[in-house]
JSON list of C-alpha atoms in Angstrom, two decimals:
[
{"chain": "A", "resi": 787, "resn": "SER", "atom": "CA", "xyz": [-113.00, 74.69, 120.25]},
{"chain": "A", "resi": 788, "resn": "GLN", "atom": "CA", "xyz": [-113.04, 72.97, 123.62]},
{"chain": "A", "resi": 789, "resn": "GLN", "atom": "CA", "xyz": [-111.82, 74.24, 126.89]},
{"chain": "A", "resi": 790, "resn": "GLY", "atom": "CA", "xyz": [-109.77, 72.27, 129.35]},
{"chain": "A", "resi": 791, "resn": "GLU", "atom": "CA", "xyz": [-110.82, 73.00, 133.20]},
{"chain": "A", "resi": 792, "resn": "GLU", "atom": "CA", "xyz": [-108.44, 72.63, 135.70]},
{"chain": "A", "resi": 793, "resn": "ASP", "atom": "CA", "xyz": [-109.18, 71.46, 139.34]},
{"chain": "A", "resi": 794, "resn": "PRO", "atom": "CA", "xyz": [-108.31, 72.75, 142.10]},
{"chain": "A", "resi": 795, "resn": "GLN", "atom": "CA", "xyz": [-108.06, 76.23, 141.47]},
{"chain": "A", "resi": 796, "resn": "ALA", "atom": "CA", "xyz": [-105.29, 76.64, 144.06]},
{"chain": "A", "resi": 797, "resn": "LEU", "atom": "CA", "xyz": [-103.17, 74.26, 145.58]},
{"chain": "A", "resi": 798, "resn": "SER", "atom": "CA", "xyz": [-100.52, 74.99, 148.79]},
{"chain": "A", "resi": 799, "resn": "ILE", "atom": "CA", "xyz": [-98.40, 72.25, 149.61]},
{"chain": "A", "resi": 800, "resn": "GLN", "atom": "CA", "xyz": [-95.39, 71.79, 151.40]},
{"chain": "A", "resi": 801, "resn": "GLU", "atom": "CA", "xyz": [-91.52, 71.49, 149.77]},
{"chain": "A", "resi": 802, "resn": "GLY", "atom": "CA", "xyz": [-91.21, 67.90, 149.32]},
{"chain": "A", "resi": 803, "resn": "GLU", "atom": "CA", "xyz": [-94.88, 66.78, 149.03]},
{"chain": "A", "resi": 804, "resn": "ASN", "atom": "CA", "xyz": [-96.42, 65.50, 145.84]},
{"chain": "A", "resi": 805, "resn": "ALA", "atom": "CA", "xyz": [-98.83, 68.08, 143.96]},
{"chain": "A", "resi": 806, "resn": "THR", "atom": "CA", "xyz": [-101.78, 66.61, 141.86]},
{"chain": "A", "resi": 807, "resn": "MET", "atom": "CA", "xyz": [-104.02, 68.78, 139.57]},
{"chain": "A", "resi": 808, "resn": "ASN", "atom": "CA", "xyz": [-106.69, 67.46, 137.49]},
{"chain": "A", "resi": 809, "resn": "CYS", "atom": "CA", "xyz": [-108.01, 68.37, 134.07]},
{"chain": "A", "resi": 810, "resn": "SER", "atom": "CA", "xyz": [-111.69, 67.80, 132.76]},
{"chain": "A", "resi": 811, "resn": "TYR", "atom": "CA", "xyz": [-112.60, 68.47, 128.77]},
{"chain": "A", "resi": 812, "resn": "LYS", "atom": "CA", "xyz": [-115.98, 68.08, 126.92]},
{"chain": "A", "resi": 813, "resn": "THR", "atom": "CA", "xyz": [-115.12, 66.11, 123.36]},
{"chain": "A", "resi": 814, "resn": "SER", "atom": "CA", "xyz": [-112.84, 63.56, 121.76]},
{"chain": "A", "resi": 815, "resn": "ILE", "atom": "CA", "xyz": [-109.40, 65.05, 121.63]},
{"chain": "A", "resi": 816, "resn": "ASN", "atom": "CA", "xyz": [-105.96, 64.14, 119.59]},
{"chain": "A", "resi": 817, "resn": "ASN", "atom": "CA", "xyz": [-103.81, 65.00, 122.06]},
{"chain": "A", "resi": 818, "resn": "LEU", "atom": "CA", "xyz": [-103.84, 67.00, 125.64]},
{"chain": "A", "resi": 819, "resn": "GLN", "atom": "CA", "xyz": [-100.75, 69.32, 126.89]},
{"chain": "A", "resi": 820, "resn": "TRP", "atom": "CA", "xyz": [-100.07, 70.59, 130.09]},
{"chain": "A", "resi": 821, "resn": "TYR", "atom": "CA", "xyz": [-98.29, 74.29, 130.60]},
{"chain": "A", "resi": 822, "resn": "ARG", "atom": "CA", "xyz": [-96.98, 76.06, 133.26]},
{"chain": "A", "resi": 823, "resn": "GLN", "atom": "CA", "xyz": [-97.13, 79.78, 133.85]},
{"chain": "A", "resi": 824, "resn": "ASN", "atom": "CA", "xyz": [-94.68, 81.82, 136.24]},
{"chain": "A", "resi": 825, "resn": "SER", "atom": "CA", "xyz": [-96.39, 84.82, 137.57]},
{"chain": "A", "resi": 826, "resn": "GLY", "atom": "CA", "xyz": [-96.55, 87.32, 134.48]},
{"chain": "A", "resi": 827, "resn": "ARG", "atom": "CA", "xyz": [-94.50, 85.41, 132.23]},
{"chain": "A", "resi": 828, "resn": "GLY", "atom": "CA", "xyz": [-95.32, 83.67, 128.85]},
{"chain": "A", "resi": 829, "resn": "LEU", "atom": "CA", "xyz": [-96.71, 79.63, 129.30]},
{"chain": "A", "resi": 830, "resn": "VAL", "atom": "CA", "xyz": [-94.03, 76.84, 128.94]},
{"chain": "A", "resi": 831, "resn": "HIS", "atom": "CA", "xyz": [-94.78, 73.54, 127.46]},
{"chain": "A", "resi": 832, "resn": "LEU", "atom": "CA", "xyz": [-94.19, 70.93, 129.85]},
{"chain": "A", "resi": 833, "resn": "ILE", "atom": "CA", "xyz": [-95.64, 67.71, 128.42]},
{"chain": "A", "resi": 834, "resn": "LEU", "atom": "CA", "xyz": [-97.89, 66.16, 125.63]},
{"chain": "A", "resi": 835, "resn": "ILE", "atom": "CA", "xyz": [-99.86, 62.89, 125.90]},
{"chain": "A", "resi": 836, "resn": "ARG", "atom": "CA", "xyz": [-101.72, 61.48, 122.91]},
{"chain": "A", "resi": 837, "resn": "SER", "atom": "CA", "xyz": [-105.12, 60.03, 122.92]},
{"chain": "A", "resi": 838, "resn": "ASN", "atom": "CA", "xyz": [-103.71, 56.41, 122.62]},
{"chain": "A", "resi": 839, "resn": "GLU", "atom": "CA", "xyz": [-101.46, 56.94, 125.60]},
{"chain": "A", "resi": 840, "resn": "ARG", "atom": "CA", "xyz": [-102.65, 56.59, 129.20]},
{"chain": "A", "resi": 841, "resn": "GLU", "atom": "CA", "xyz": [-99.59, 57.28, 131.11]},
{"chain": "A", "resi": 842, "resn": "LYS", "atom": "CA", "xyz": [-96.33, 59.61, 130.23]},
{"chain": "A", "resi": 843, "resn": "HIS", "atom": "CA", "xyz": [-93.46, 60.56, 132.46]},
{"chain": "A", "resi": 844, "resn": "SER", "atom": "CA", "xyz": [-90.65, 63.52, 132.07]},
{"chain": "A", "resi": 845, "resn": "GLY", "atom": "CA", "xyz": [-88.59, 64.11, 135.23]},
{"chain": "A", "resi": 846, "resn": "ARG", "atom": "CA", "xyz": [-90.61, 64.69, 137.98]},
{"chain": "A", "resi": 847, "resn": "LEU", "atom": "CA", "xyz": [-93.73, 64.91, 136.27]},
{"chain": "A", "resi": 848, "resn": "ARG", "atom": "CA", "xyz": [-96.41, 62.29, 135.63]},
{"chain": "A", "resi": 849, "resn": "VAL", "atom": "CA", "xyz": [-99.22, 62.71, 133.42]},
{"chain": "A", "resi": 850, "resn": "THR", "atom": "CA", "xyz": [-102.29, 60.45, 133.04]},
{"chain": "A", "resi": 851, "resn": "LEU", "atom": "CA", "xyz": [-104.91, 60.59, 130.68]},
{"chain": "A", "resi": 852, "resn": "ASP", "atom": "CA", "xyz": [-108.55, 58.77, 130.99]},
{"chain": "A", "resi": 853, "resn": "THR", "atom": "CA", "xyz": [-110.50, 59.18, 127.78]},
{"chain": "A", "resi": 854, "resn": "SER", "atom": "CA", "xyz": [-113.31, 57.47, 128.90]},
{"chain": "A", "resi": 855, "resn": "LYS", "atom": "CA", "xyz": [-113.88, 59.90, 131.74]},
{"chain": "A", "resi": 856, "resn": "LYS", "atom": "CA", "xyz": [-112.63, 62.66, 129.64]},
{"chain": "A", "resi": 857, "resn": "SER", "atom": "CA", "xyz": [-109.88, 63.79, 132.08]},
{"chain": "A", "resi": 858, "resn": "SER", "atom": "CA", "xyz": [-106.19, 63.96, 132.73]},
{"chain": "A", "resi": 859, "resn": "SER", "atom": "CA", "xyz": [-104.22, 64.59, 135.77]},
{"chain": "A", "resi": 860, "resn": "LEU", "atom": "CA", "xyz": [-100.66, 66.13, 136.41]},
{"chain": "A", "resi": 861, "resn": "LEU", "atom": "CA", "xyz": [-98.35, 65.01, 139.34]},
{"chain": "A", "resi": 862, "resn": "ILE", "atom": "CA", "xyz": [-95.28, 66.44, 140.42]},
{"chain": "A", "resi": 863, "resn": "THR", "atom": "CA", "xyz": [-93.38, 64.71, 142.80]},
{"chain": "A", "resi": 864, "resn": "ALA", "atom": "CA", "xyz": [-90.99, 65.77, 145.51]},
{"chain": "A", "resi": 865, "resn": "SER", "atom": "CA", "xyz": [-92.25, 69.48, 144.83]},
{"chain": "A", "resi": 866, "resn": "ARG", "atom": "CA", "xyz": [-89.87, 72.52, 145.04]},
{"chain": "A", "resi": 867, "resn": "ALA", "atom": "CA", "xyz": [-90.12, 76.19, 145.74]},
{"chain": "A", "resi": 868, "resn": "ALA", "atom": "CA", "xyz": [-89.60, 76.77, 142.42]},
{"chain": "A", "resi": 869, "resn": "ASP", "atom": "CA", "xyz": [-92.51, 74.76, 141.33]},
{"chain": "A", "resi": 870, "resn": "THR", "atom": "CA", "xyz": [-94.73, 77.71, 142.28]},
{"chain": "A", "resi": 871, "resn": "ALA", "atom": "CA", "xyz": [-96.42, 78.54, 139.23]},
{"chain": "A", "resi": 872, "resn": "SER", "atom": "CA", "xyz": [-99.84, 78.26, 137.66]},
{"chain": "A", "resi": 873, "resn": "TYR", "atom": "CA", "xyz": [-100.49, 75.12, 135.47]},
{"chain": "A", "resi": 874, "resn": "PHE", "atom": "CA", "xyz": [-102.86, 74.81, 132.46]},
{"chain": "A", "resi": 875, "resn": "CYS", "atom": "CA", "xyz": [-103.90, 71.86, 130.25]},
{"chain": "A", "resi": 876, "resn": "ALA", "atom": "CA", "xyz": [-105.04, 72.49, 126.71]},
{"chain": "A", "resi": 877, "resn": "THR", "atom": "CA", "xyz": [-106.74, 70.46, 124.07]},
{"chain": "A", "resi": 878, "resn": "ASP", "atom": "CA", "xyz": [-107.71, 70.86, 120.79]},
{"chain": "A", "resi": 879, "resn": "THR", "atom": "CA", "xyz": [-106.57, 72.79, 117.79]},
{"chain": "A", "resi": 880, "resn": "PRO", "atom": "CA", "xyz": [-106.30, 75.57, 118.16]},
{"chain": "A", "resi": 881, "resn": "LEU", "atom": "CA", "xyz": [-105.48, 75.19, 121.64]},
{"chain": "A", "resi": 882, "resn": "VAL", "atom": "CA", "xyz": [-107.78, 76.49, 124.26]},
{"chain": "A", "resi": 883, "resn": "PHE", "atom": "CA", "xyz": [-106.67, 76.58, 127.66]},
{"chain": "A", "resi": 884, "resn": "GLY", "atom": "CA", "xyz": [-108.72, 76.91, 131.24]},
{"chain": "A", "resi": 885, "resn": "LYS", "atom": "CA", "xyz": [-108.03, 79.38, 134.26]},
{"chain": "A", "resi": 886, "resn": "GLY", "atom": "CA", "xyz": [-105.27, 77.05, 135.39]},
{"chain": "A", "resi": 887, "resn": "THR", "atom": "CA", "xyz": [-104.39, 75.55, 138.71]},
{"chain": "A", "resi": 888, "resn": "ARG", "atom": "CA", "xyz": [-102.26, 77.84, 140.90]},
{"chain": "A", "resi": 889, "resn": "LEU", "atom": "CA", "xyz": [-99.41, 75.93, 142.81]},
{"chain": "A", "resi": 890, "resn": "SER", "atom": "CA", "xyz": [-97.76, 77.48, 145.84]},
{"chain": "A", "resi": 891, "resn": "VAL", "atom": "CA", "xyz": [-95.12, 75.37, 147.27]},
{"chain": "A", "resi": 892, "resn": "ILE", "atom": "CA", "xyz": [-93.81, 76.90, 150.85]},
{"chain": "A", "resi": 893, "resn": "ALA", "atom": "CA", "xyz": [-90.05, 76.10, 151.44]},
{"chain": "B", "resi": 24, "resn": "GLU", "atom": "CA", "xyz": [-85.21, 81.76, 125.67]},
{"chain": "B", "resi": 25, "resn": "THR", "atom": "CA", "xyz": [-87.88, 80.19, 123.63]},
{"chain": "B", "resi": 26, "resn": "GLY", "atom": "CA", "xyz": [-87.59, 81.60, 120.14]},
{"chain": "B", "resi": 27, "resn": "VAL", "atom": "CA", "xyz": [-90.50, 83.96, 120.41]},
{"chain": "B", "resi": 28, "resn": "THR", "atom": "CA", "xyz": [-89.91, 87.36, 120.91]},
{"chain": "B", "resi": 29, "resn": "GLN", "atom": "CA", "xyz": [-92.51, 90.12, 121.95]},
{"chain": "B", "resi": 30, "resn": "THR", "atom": "CA", "xyz": [-92.21, 93.78, 122.16]},
{"chain": "B", "resi": 31, "resn": "PRO", "atom": "CA", "xyz": [-92.80, 95.98, 123.97]},
{"chain": "B", "resi": 32, "resn": "ARG", "atom": "CA", "xyz": [-92.72, 94.03, 127.35]},
{"chain": "B", "resi": 33, "resn": "HIS", "atom": "CA", "xyz": [-95.00, 96.83, 128.81]},
{"chain": "B", "resi": 34, "resn": "LEU", "atom": "CA", "xyz": [-97.00, 99.36, 127.01]},
{"chain": "B", "resi": 35, "resn": "VAL", "atom": "CA", "xyz": [-99.35, 102.10, 128.90]},
{"chain": "B", "resi": 36, "resn": "MET", "atom": "CA", "xyz": [-101.62, 104.01, 126.57]},
{"chain": "B", "resi": 37, "resn": "GLY", "atom": "CA", "xyz": [-104.70, 106.50, 126.55]},
{"chain": "B", "resi": 38, "resn": "MET", "atom": "CA", "xyz": [-108.05, 105.39, 125.13]},
{"chain": "B", "resi": 39, "resn": "THR", "atom": "CA", "xyz": [-107.33, 107.60, 122.25]},
{"chain": "B", "resi": 40, "resn": "ASN", "atom": "CA", "xyz": [-103.74, 106.27, 121.23]},
{"chain": "B", "resi": 41, "resn": "LYS", "atom": "CA", "xyz": [-102.82, 104.27, 118.63]},
{"chain": "B", "resi": 42, "resn": "LYS", "atom": "CA", "xyz": [-100.25, 101.36, 119.45]},
{"chain": "B", "resi": 43, "resn": "SER", "atom": "CA", "xyz": [-98.70, 98.55, 118.19]},
{"chain": "B", "resi": 44, "resn": "LEU", "atom": "CA", "xyz": [-97.58, 94.95, 119.57]},
{"chain": "B", "resi": 45, "resn": "LYS", "atom": "CA", "xyz": [-95.08, 93.14, 117.76]},
{"chain": "B", "resi": 46, "resn": "CYS", "atom": "CA", "xyz": [-94.09, 89.41, 117.59]},
{"chain": "B", "resi": 47, "resn": "GLU", "atom": "CA", "xyz": [-91.29, 87.77, 116.01]},
{"chain": "B", "resi": 48, "resn": "GLN", "atom": "CA", "xyz": [-90.55, 84.00, 115.96]},
{"chain": "B", "resi": 49, "resn": "HIS", "atom": "CA", "xyz": [-87.06, 82.27, 114.88]},
{"chain": "B", "resi": 50, "resn": "LEU", "atom": "CA", "xyz": [-88.11, 78.79, 115.06]},
{"chain": "B", "resi": 51, "resn": "GLY", "atom": "CA", "xyz": [-89.44, 78.30, 111.40]},
{"chain": "B", "resi": 52, "resn": "HIS", "atom": "CA", "xyz": [-93.13, 77.81, 112.48]},
{"chain": "B", "resi": 53, "resn": "ASN", "atom": "CA", "xyz": [-96.19, 78.41, 110.46]},
{"chain": "B", "resi": 54, "resn": "ALA", "atom": "CA", "xyz": [-98.83, 79.15, 112.55]},
{"chain": "B", "resi": 55, "resn": "MET", "atom": "CA", "xyz": [-98.85, 82.24, 115.13]},
{"chain": "B", "resi": 56, "resn": "TYR", "atom": "CA", "xyz": [-101.21, 83.18, 117.62]},
{"chain": "B", "resi": 57, "resn": "TRP", "atom": "CA", "xyz": [-102.56, 85.99, 119.86]},
{"chain": "B", "resi": 58, "resn": "TYR", "atom": "CA", "xyz": [-104.04, 85.24, 123.46]},
{"chain": "B", "resi": 59, "resn": "LYS", "atom": "CA", "xyz": [-105.41, 87.74, 125.71]},
{"chain": "B", "resi": 60, "resn": "GLN", "atom": "CA", "xyz": [-104.71, 86.96, 129.35]},
{"chain": "B", "resi": 61, "resn": "SER", "atom": "CA", "xyz": [-106.85, 89.04, 132.19]},
{"chain": "B", "resi": 62, "resn": "ALA", "atom": "CA", "xyz": [-106.99, 88.56, 135.76]},
{"chain": "B", "resi": 63, "resn": "LYS", "atom": "CA", "xyz": [-109.38, 85.62, 136.91]},
{"chain": "B", "resi": 64, "resn": "LYS", "atom": "CA", "xyz": [-110.23, 84.88, 133.55]},
{"chain": "B", "resi": 65, "resn": "PRO", "atom": "CA", "xyz": [-108.80, 81.81, 131.29]},
{"chain": "B", "resi": 66, "resn": "LEU", "atom": "CA", "xyz": [-106.47, 82.72, 128.60]},
{"chain": "B", "resi": 67, "resn": "GLU", "atom": "CA", "xyz": [-108.77, 84.02, 125.63]},
{"chain": "B", "resi": 68, "resn": "LEU", "atom": "CA", "xyz": [-107.79, 82.83, 122.06]},
{"chain": "B", "resi": 69, "resn": "MET", "atom": "CA", "xyz": [-107.81, 85.91, 119.77]},
{"chain": "B", "resi": 70, "resn": "PHE", "atom": "CA", "xyz": [-106.55, 85.44, 116.58]},
{"chain": "B", "resi": 71, "resn": "VAL", "atom": "CA", "xyz": [-105.04, 82.39, 114.67]},
{"chain": "B", "resi": 72, "resn": "TYR", "atom": "CA", "xyz": [-102.83, 82.54, 111.23]},
{"chain": "B", "resi": 73, "resn": "ASN", "atom": "CA", "xyz": [-101.74, 79.94, 109.38]},
{"chain": "B", "resi": 74, "resn": "PHE", "atom": "CA", "xyz": [-99.11, 80.29, 106.73]},
{"chain": "B", "resi": 75, "resn": "LYS", "atom": "CA", "xyz": [-99.84, 84.16, 106.78]},
{"chain": "B", "resi": 76, "resn": "GLU", "atom": "CA", "xyz": [-103.65, 83.71, 106.39]},
{"chain": "B", "resi": 77, "resn": "GLN", "atom": "CA", "xyz": [-105.96, 84.16, 109.40]},
{"chain": "B", "resi": 78, "resn": "THR", "atom": "CA", "xyz": [-108.07, 81.13, 110.25]},
{"chain": "B", "resi": 79, "resn": "GLU", "atom": "CA", "xyz": [-109.73, 82.21, 113.38]},
{"chain": "B", "resi": 80, "resn": "ASN", "atom": "CA", "xyz": [-111.15, 85.47, 114.93]},
{"chain": "B", "resi": 81, "resn": "ASN", "atom": "CA", "xyz": [-112.96, 84.79, 118.09]},
{"chain": "B", "resi": 82, "resn": "SER", "atom": "CA", "xyz": [-115.24, 87.61, 117.81]},
{"chain": "B", "resi": 83, "resn": "VAL", "atom": "CA", "xyz": [-112.40, 90.14, 118.92]},
{"chain": "B", "resi": 84, "resn": "PRO", "atom": "CA", "xyz": [-113.56, 93.86, 118.51]},
{"chain": "B", "resi": 85, "resn": "SER", "atom": "CA", "xyz": [-112.54, 95.77, 115.70]},
{"chain": "B", "resi": 86, "resn": "ARG", "atom": "CA", "xyz": [-110.23, 98.10, 118.11]},
{"chain": "B", "resi": 87, "resn": "PHE", "atom": "CA", "xyz": [-107.68, 95.18, 117.67]},
{"chain": "B", "resi": 88, "resn": "SER", "atom": "CA", "xyz": [-106.38, 94.66, 114.15]},
{"chain": "B", "resi": 89, "resn": "PRO", "atom": "CA", "xyz": [-103.92, 91.72, 113.44]},
{"chain": "B", "resi": 90, "resn": "GLU", "atom": "CA", "xyz": [-101.27, 91.83, 110.81]},
{"chain": "B", "resi": 91, "resn": "CYS", "atom": "CA", "xyz": [-99.04, 88.96, 109.75]},
{"chain": "B", "resi": 92, "resn": "PRO", "atom": "CA", "xyz": [-96.81, 90.08, 106.85]},
{"chain": "B", "resi": 93, "resn": "ASN", "atom": "CA", "xyz": [-94.86, 86.98, 106.81]},
{"chain": "B", "resi": 94, "resn": "SER", "atom": "CA", "xyz": [-94.78, 83.60, 108.63]},
{"chain": "B", "resi": 95, "resn": "SER", "atom": "CA", "xyz": [-92.45, 84.93, 111.02]},
{"chain": "B", "resi": 96, "resn": "HIS", "atom": "CA", "xyz": [-93.98, 88.25, 111.94]},
{"chain": "B", "resi": 97, "resn": "LEU", "atom": "CA", "xyz": [-97.39, 88.91, 113.75]},
{"chain": "B", "resi": 98, "resn": "PHE", "atom": "CA", "xyz": [-98.42, 92.20, 114.97]},
{"chain": "B", "resi": 99, "resn": "LEU", "atom": "CA", "xyz": [-101.64, 93.57, 116.89]},
{"chain": "B", "resi": 100, "resn": "HIS", "atom": "CA", "xyz": [-102.42, 96.90, 115.99]},
{"chain": "B", "resi": 101, "resn": "LEU", "atom": "CA", "xyz": [-104.50, 98.86, 118.98]},
{"chain": "B", "resi": 102, "resn": "HIS", "atom": "CA", "xyz": [-106.67, 101.67, 118.73]},
{"chain": "B", "resi": 103, "resn": "THR", "atom": "CA", "xyz": [-109.36, 103.65, 121.00]},
{"chain": "B", "resi": 104, "resn": "LEU", "atom": "CA", "xyz": [-109.05, 100.77, 123.52]},
{"chain": "B", "resi": 105, "resn": "GLN", "atom": "CA", "xyz": [-110.66, 100.54, 126.65]},
{"chain": "B", "resi": 106, "resn": "PRO", "atom": "CA", "xyz": [-109.71, 100.27, 130.47]},
{"chain": "B", "resi": 107, "resn": "GLU", "atom": "CA", "xyz": [-110.91, 96.73, 130.37]},
{"chain": "B", "resi": 108, "resn": "ASP", "atom": "CA", "xyz": [-108.71, 95.79, 127.53]},
{"chain": "B", "resi": 109, "resn": "SER", "atom": "CA", "xyz": [-105.77, 95.95, 129.96]},
{"chain": "B", "resi": 110, "resn": "ALA", "atom": "CA", "xyz": [-104.28, 92.71, 130.15]},
{"chain": "B", "resi": 111, "resn": "LEU", "atom": "CA", "xyz": [-101.21, 90.52, 129.30]},
{"chain": "B", "resi": 112, "resn": "TYR", "atom": "CA", "xyz": [-101.15, 89.60, 125.58]},
{"chain": "B", "resi": 113, "resn": "LEU", "atom": "CA", "xyz": [-99.48, 86.49, 124.60]},
{"chain": "B", "resi": 114, "resn": "CYS", "atom": "CA", "xyz": [-98.22, 85.70, 121.27]},
{"chain": "B", "resi": 115, "resn": "ALA", "atom": "CA", "xyz": [-97.08, 81.87, 120.38]},
{"chain": "B", "resi": 116, "resn": "SER", "atom": "CA", "xyz": [-96.11, 80.00, 117.50]},
{"chain": "B", "resi": 117, "resn": "SER", "atom": "CA", "xyz": [-96.34, 76.18, 116.39]},
{"chain": "B", "resi": 118, "resn": "GLN", "atom": "CA", "xyz": [-94.88, 74.07, 113.75]},
{"chain": "B", "resi": 119, "resn": "ARG", "atom": "CA", "xyz": [-98.12, 73.62, 112.10]},
{"chain": "B", "resi": 120, "resn": "LEU", "atom": "CA", "xyz": [-101.84, 73.93, 112.93]},
{"chain": "B", "resi": 121, "resn": "GLY", "atom": "CA", "xyz": [-104.14, 70.80, 112.38]},
{"chain": "B", "resi": 122, "resn": "ALA", "atom": "CA", "xyz": [-105.32, 67.91, 114.36]},
{"chain": "B", "resi": 123, "resn": "ASN", "atom": "CA", "xyz": [-101.95, 67.25, 115.85]},
{"chain": "B", "resi": 124, "resn": "THR", "atom": "CA", "xyz": [-100.84, 70.90, 116.43]},
{"chain": "B", "resi": 125, "resn": "GLY", "atom": "CA", "xyz": [-98.28, 69.88, 119.03]},
{"chain": "B", "resi": 126, "resn": "GLU", "atom": "CA", "xyz": [-96.26, 72.15, 121.26]},
{"chain": "B", "resi": 127, "resn": "LEU", "atom": "CA", "xyz": [-96.72, 75.88, 121.35]},
{"chain": "B", "resi": 128, "resn": "PHE", "atom": "CA", "xyz": [-94.04, 78.31, 122.10]},
{"chain": "B", "resi": 129, "resn": "PHE", "atom": "CA", "xyz": [-95.06, 81.47, 123.88]},
{"chain": "B", "resi": 130, "resn": "GLY", "atom": "CA", "xyz": [-93.52, 84.63, 123.96]},
{"chain": "B", "resi": 131, "resn": "GLU", "atom": "CA", "xyz": [-93.00, 86.81, 127.37]},
{"chain": "B", "resi": 132, "resn": "GLY", "atom": "CA", "xyz": [-95.93, 88.66, 126.64]},
{"chain": "B", "resi": 133, "resn": "SER", "atom": "CA", "xyz": [-96.85, 92.39, 126.36]},
{"chain": "B", "resi": 134, "resn": "ARG", "atom": "CA", "xyz": [-98.55, 93.76, 129.56]},
{"chain": "B", "resi": 135, "resn": "LEU", "atom": "CA", "xyz": [-100.70, 96.54, 128.38]},
{"chain": "B", "resi": 136, "resn": "THR", "atom": "CA", "xyz": [-102.45, 99.22, 130.59]},
{"chain": "B", "resi": 137, "resn": "VAL", "atom": "CA", "xyz": [-105.03, 101.65, 129.25]},
{"chain": "B", "resi": 138, "resn": "LEU", "atom": "CA", "xyz": [-105.62, 104.43, 130.90]}
]
């Protein structure tokens, strides 16, 4: 199984700003998923993008996928303090996760 | 509420104890997973079950023993653990296992401390 690697490891922004996190992976995929984890809790699925899709939206989330570069990005617009969490990408079957990006949104 | 329930939420045990973690899913899923999350390390996939059959064991030490009596229940039996086994153990389930696994539903985790 391959592993998604998130970048940056940590990100601190002001409330209202946009947050962008990146994910790189190594081999061909069927789909890529993004998850969120509040401290000490379980992971929650945010969005799934298929290999034949380039962009997908869900509320304030926008995910892009570039299969030629084997990378994906997660954009959270108009961030809120409640968005403070760790964000993970995952690929392959069964899903293998990276270390995640820790996002801090300061009110 | 994700439909995946883990118990206990917190567990403290000595190195000579035997304990078990339990996971139950109410989603009618066919695949279940155990992950280990230690500080500053990626989530580690430990075991995967599909239709009650173990399909993956990622070189997990034998002091961790999984059991899947049916598609709704998954256990992790623990014995003679080491302090470095202290971690958050996460259970997850998915509708299927395969090329298009789809979304995983996670429980809230069991925080294990080994003294």
